[in-house]
Amino acid sequence: MKHVDMQSPVSFFANVARLPHKGLPVVIEADAAQRAALAEAHGLLSVEAYRAELLVTSWKRNGVKVSGRVEADITQACIVTLDPIEAHVEEPFEALLLPEDSKLGRQGFEGGGEILLDADGPDSPETFSGDTIDVGALAEQFFGLAIDPYPRKPGASIGTDDDTGPAENEFQQKLRSLLRKS
């Protein structure tokens, strides 16, 4: 059986047990192999440039805050014509992480009461184990969320004309013929 490596193409492990007081700045610029792996992982034709600028800081008692921005130049396939479309992705983000044994992470879930969530508010903290966090994989997640899932070339549309054209399939032709007879 083939071993599947789930590591991000742009992985960067930050040691959160020894963070500097002002935080740990991290800059990730993907090389050609990493960009090709990102394109494959996200269903893109290509990734021409990828850069993530992050700041990893302590948060609360044992938590970690990762904030920054991910920018990329990508090429996607139009969902209508399949022609290549170039796009620029720029996504600022902020994520909070807590050790998996943190009481702060379980707060509100043990009492059995209601939990109020604000859709526009900050996300709940994620958990981590050990002394390292893959901040590169975290940046890649936000990169993936920023990609347009339905890219469309300007002016491209699915034709809904009433005339019978060469692109009309056999079923549509038979249906149209039956409707004319009734």
mmCIF file of C-alpha atoms in Angstrom:
data_model
loop_
_atom_site.group_PDB
_atom_site.id
_atom_site.type_symbol
_atom_site.label_atom_id
_atom_site.label_comp_id
_atom_site.label_asym_id
_atom_site.label_seq_id
_atom_site.Cartn_x
_atom_site.Cartn_y
_atom_site.Cartn_z
ATOM 1 C CA MET A 1 0.000 0.000 0.000
ATOM 2 C CA LYS A 2 1.312 3.442 -0.916
ATOM 3 C CA HIS A 3 2.103 5.772 1.980
ATOM 4 C CA VAL A 4 0.282 9.093 1.644
ATOM 5 C CA ASP A 5 2.187 12.087 3.002
ATOM 6 C CA MET A 6 -0.279 14.673 4.291
ATOM 7 C CA GLN A 7 2.344 17.369 4.780
ATOM 8 C CA SER A 8 1.750 20.690 3.045
ATOM 9 C CA PRO A 9 4.013 21.607 0.115
ATOM 10 C CA VAL A 10 4.821 24.844 1.979
ATOM 11 C CA SER A 11 5.228 23.395 5.483
ATOM 12 C CA PHE A 12 7.124 25.453 8.019
ATOM 13 C CA PHE A 13 7.205 24.181 11.587
ATOM 14 C CA ALA A 14 7.417 26.882 14.248
ATOM 15 C CA ASN A 15 8.577 25.928 17.738
ATOM 16 C CA VAL A 16 5.921 27.532 19.931
ATOM 17 C CA ALA A 17 7.541 26.480 23.205
ATOM 18 C CA ARG A 18 10.248 29.128 22.710
ATOM 19 C CA LEU A 19 8.610 32.071 21.005
ATOM 20 C CA PRO A 20 10.402 35.423 21.224
ATOM 21 C CA HIS A 21 8.610 38.097 23.249
ATOM 22 C CA LYS A 22 7.845 40.137 20.101
ATOM 23 C CA GLY A 23 6.861 37.041 18.133
ATOM 24 C CA LEU A 24 8.429 34.952 15.411
ATOM 25 C CA PRO A 25 8.228 36.454 11.903
ATOM 26 C CA VAL A 26 8.005 33.825 9.137
ATOM 27 C CA VAL A 27 8.203 34.417 5.385
ATOM 28 C CA ILE A 28 7.484 31.550 3.009
ATOM 29 C CA GLU A 29 8.184 31.908 -0.715
ATOM 30 C CA ALA A 30 7.390 28.775 -2.682
ATOM 31 C CA ASP A 31 9.897 27.457 -5.204
ATOM 32 C CA ALA A 32 8.894 25.869 -8.519
ATOM 33 C CA ALA A 33 8.354 22.376 -7.077
ATOM 34 C CA GLN A 34 6.264 23.721 -4.197
ATOM 35 C CA ARG A 35 4.170 25.840 -6.587
ATOM 36 C CA ALA A 36 3.539 22.797 -8.795
ATOM 37 C CA ALA A 37 2.457 20.788 -5.726
ATOM 38 C CA LEU A 38 0.156 23.637 -4.610
ATOM 39 C CA ALA A 39 -1.433 23.769 -8.075
ATOM 40 C CA GLU A 40 -2.075 20.034 -8.021
ATOM 41 C CA ALA A 41 -3.431 20.067 -4.457
ATOM 42 C CA HIS A 42 -5.900 22.884 -5.201
ATOM 43 C CA GLY A 43 -6.971 21.900 -8.729
ATOM 44 C CA LEU A 44 -5.257 24.825 -10.435
ATOM 45 C CA LEU A 45 -3.557 24.933 -13.815
ATOM 46 C CA SER A 46 -0.530 26.620 -12.243
ATOM 47 C CA VAL A 47 0.730 28.753 -9.389
ATOM 48 C CA GLU A 48 3.134 31.373 -10.707
ATOM 49 C CA ALA A 49 3.979 32.954 -7.337
ATOM 50 C CA TYR A 50 3.190 32.173 -3.690
ATOM 51 C CA ARG A 51 4.251 34.170 -0.643
ATOM 52 C CA ALA A 52 3.088 34.039 2.960
ATOM 53 C CA GLU A 53 4.152 36.570 5.593
ATOM 54 C CA LEU A 54 3.278 35.457 9.116
ATOM 55 C CA LEU A 55 3.816 36.487 12.701
ATOM 56 C CA VAL A 56 3.601 33.775 15.348
ATOM 57 C CA THR A 57 3.048 35.213 18.842
ATOM 58 C CA SER A 58 2.068 33.976 22.282
ATOM 59 C CA TRP A 59 -1.622 34.328 23.126
ATOM 60 C CA LYS A 60 -3.172 34.093 26.579
ATOM 61 C CA ARG A 61 -1.350 31.634 28.816
ATOM 62 C CA ASN A 62 -0.224 28.784 26.532
ATOM 63 C CA GLY A 63 -1.944 29.701 23.303
ATOM 64 C CA VAL A 64 -0.534 30.859 20.006
ATOM 65 C CA LYS A 65 -1.767 33.501 17.584
ATOM 66 C CA VAL A 66 -0.753 33.256 13.929
ATOM 67 C CA SER A 67 -1.539 36.310 11.839
ATOM 68 C CA GLY A 68 -0.440 37.373 8.417
ATOM 69 C CA ARG A 69 -1.170 37.486 4.733
ATOM 70 C CA VAL A 70 -0.891 35.020 1.893
ATOM 71 C CA GLU A 71 -0.516 36.248 -1.709
ATOM 72 C CA ALA A 72 -0.336 34.253 -4.911
ATOM 73 C CA ASP A 73 -0.622 34.557 -8.670
ATOM 74 C CA ILE A 74 -2.552 31.582 -10.022
ATOM 75 C CA THR A 75 -4.038 30.268 -13.262
ATOM 76 C CA GLN A 76 -7.384 28.480 -13.146
ATOM 77 C CA ALA A 77 -9.625 26.902 -15.784
ATOM 78 C CA CYS A 78 -12.854 28.755 -16.631
ATOM 79 C CA ILE A 79 -15.852 26.656 -15.558
ATOM 80 C CA VAL A 80 -17.634 27.411 -18.851
ATOM 81 C CA THR A 81 -14.943 27.379 -21.552
ATOM 82 C CA LEU A 82 -12.030 25.684 -19.710
ATOM 83 C CA ASP A 83 -9.811 28.513 -20.980
ATOM 84 C CA PRO A 84 -7.034 29.578 -18.594
ATOM 85 C CA ILE A 85 -7.817 32.521 -16.318
ATOM 86 C CA GLU A 86 -5.122 34.365 -14.414
ATOM 87 C CA ALA A 87 -5.999 35.583 -10.922
ATOM 88 C CA HIS A 88 -4.300 37.234 -7.970
ATOM 89 C CA VAL A 89 -5.122 35.880 -4.519
ATOM 90 C CA GLU A 90 -4.507 38.054 -1.471
ATOM 91 C CA GLU A 91 -5.886 36.938 1.880
ATOM 92 C CA PRO A 92 -5.164 38.361 5.329
ATOM 93 C CA PHE A 93 -5.834 35.958 8.184
ATOM 94 C CA GLU A 94 -5.606 35.380 11.895
ATOM 95 C CA ALA A 95 -5.826 32.057 13.740
ATOM 96 C CA LEU A 96 -5.774 31.201 17.426
ATOM 97 C CA LEU A 97 -4.427 27.879 18.630
ATOM 98 C CA LEU A 98 -4.474 26.294 22.069
ATOM 99 C CA PRO A 99 -2.748 23.201 23.467
ATOM 100 C CA GLU A 100 -5.108 20.222 23.315
ATOM 101 C CA ASP A 101 -5.154 19.926 27.117
ATOM 102 C CA SER A 102 -6.053 23.606 27.637
ATOM 103 C CA LYS A 103 -9.083 24.350 29.821
ATOM 104 C CA LEU A 104 -9.718 27.496 27.753
ATOM 105 C CA GLY A 105 -10.339 25.340 24.671
ATOM 106 C CA ARG A 106 -13.017 23.293 26.437
ATOM 107 C CA GLN A 107 -14.739 26.285 28.010
ATOM 108 C CA GLY A 108 -18.452 26.291 27.279
ATOM 109 C CA PHE A 109 -18.608 22.701 25.994
ATOM 110 C CA GLU A 110 -18.658 20.893 29.346
ATOM 111 C CA GLY A 111 -21.596 22.699 30.982
ATOM 112 C CA GLY A 112 -24.217 21.306 28.619
ATOM 113 C CA GLY A 113 -25.651 24.777 28.085
ATOM 114 C CA GLU A 114 -26.066 26.845 24.966
ATOM 115 C CA ILE A 115 -23.094 27.990 22.982
ATOM 116 C CA LEU A 116 -23.563 31.234 21.087
ATOM 117 C CA LEU A 117 -21.578 31.639 17.892
ATOM 118 C CA ASP A 118 -21.207 34.840 15.917
ATOM 119 C CA ALA A 119 -20.888 34.109 12.179
ATOM 120 C CA ASP A 120 -19.034 37.394 11.656
ATOM 121 C CA GLY A 121 -16.939 37.061 14.813
ATOM 122 C CA PRO A 122 -13.554 35.417 15.211
ATOM 123 C CA ASP A 123 -13.251 31.661 14.803
ATOM 124 C CA SER A 124 -12.967 29.465 17.871
ATOM 125 C CA PRO A 125 -9.396 28.490 18.709
ATOM 126 C CA GLU A 126 -8.032 25.305 17.159
ATOM 127 C CA THR A 127 -5.975 22.868 19.211
ATOM 128 C CA PHE A 128 -2.455 21.587 18.706
ATOM 129 C CA SER A 129 -0.254 19.005 20.372
ATOM 130 C CA GLY A 130 3.442 19.094 21.056
ATOM 131 C CA ASP A 131 5.779 22.055 20.785
ATOM 132 C CA THR A 132 5.508 22.790 17.054
ATOM 133 C CA ILE A 133 2.826 24.093 14.718
ATOM 134 C CA ASP A 134 2.937 23.848 10.919
ATOM 135 C CA VAL A 135 2.258 27.510 10.173
ATOM 136 C CA GLY A 136 2.959 26.920 6.479
ATOM 137 C CA ALA A 137 0.058 24.454 6.284
ATOM 138 C CA LEU A 138 -2.131 26.956 8.126
ATOM 139 C CA ALA A 139 -1.291 29.652 5.552
ATOM 140 C CA GLU A 140 -2.044 27.151 2.753
ATOM 141 C CA GLN A 141 -5.525 26.561 4.219
ATOM 142 C CA PHE A 142 -6.316 30.270 3.958
ATOM 143 C CA PHE A 143 -4.846 30.308 0.432
ATOM 144 C CA GLY A 144 -7.271 27.522 -0.513
ATOM 145 C CA LEU A 145 -10.215 29.429 0.956
ATOM 146 C CA ALA A 146 -9.321 32.543 -1.051
ATOM 147 C CA ILE A 147 -9.383 30.754 -4.430
ATOM 148 C CA ASP A 148 -12.520 31.430 -6.502
ATOM 149 C CA PRO A 149 -14.281 28.045 -6.702
ATOM 150 C CA TYR A 150 -16.148 29.030 -9.895
ATOM 151 C CA PRO A 151 -13.818 31.112 -12.068
ATOM 152 C CA ARG A 152 -15.462 32.460 -15.196
ATOM 153 C CA LYS A 153 -13.803 34.127 -18.149
ATOM 154 C CA PRO A 154 -15.282 37.591 -18.820
ATOM 155 C CA GLY A 155 -18.181 37.244 -21.248
ATOM 156 C CA ALA A 156 -18.392 33.457 -20.975
ATOM 157 C CA SER A 157 -21.862 32.083 -20.387
ATOM 158 C CA ILE A 158 -23.778 28.903 -20.900
ATOM 159 C CA GLY A 159 -26.016 29.372 -23.933
ATOM 160 C CA THR A 160 -29.759 29.006 -23.349
ATOM 161 C CA ASP A 161 -30.932 30.079 -26.796
ATOM 162 C CA ASP A 162 -34.173 28.542 -28.065
ATOM 163 C CA ASP A 163 -32.764 27.661 -31.494
ATOM 164 C CA THR A 164 -31.412 24.248 -32.383
ATOM 165 C CA GLY A 165 -27.660 24.495 -32.747
ATOM 166 C CA PRO A 166 -24.952 21.915 -33.307
ATOM 167 C CA ALA A 167 -24.245 21.794 -29.559
ATOM 168 C CA GLU A 168 -27.782 20.631 -28.764
ATOM 169 C CA ASN A 169 -27.752 17.005 -27.722
ATOM 170 C CA GLU A 170 -29.992 14.244 -29.081
ATOM 171 C CA PHE A 171 -32.247 14.217 -26.013
ATOM 172 C CA GLN A 172 -32.975 17.930 -26.355
ATOM 173 C CA GLN A 173 -33.799 17.490 -30.067
ATOM 174 C CA LYS A 174 -36.245 14.635 -29.334
ATOM 175 C CA LEU A 175 -37.886 16.575 -26.532
ATOM 176 C CA ARG A 176 -38.293 19.644 -28.733
ATOM 177 C CA SER A 177 -39.789 17.448 -31.493
ATOM 178 C CA LEU A 178 -42.299 15.869 -29.075
ATOM 179 C CA LEU A 179 -43.348 19.255 -27.745
ATOM 180 C CA ARG A 180 -44.022 20.540 -31.274
ATOM 181 C CA LYS A 181 -46.288 17.561 -32.028
ATOM 182 C CA SER A 182 -48.525 18.111 -28.986
#
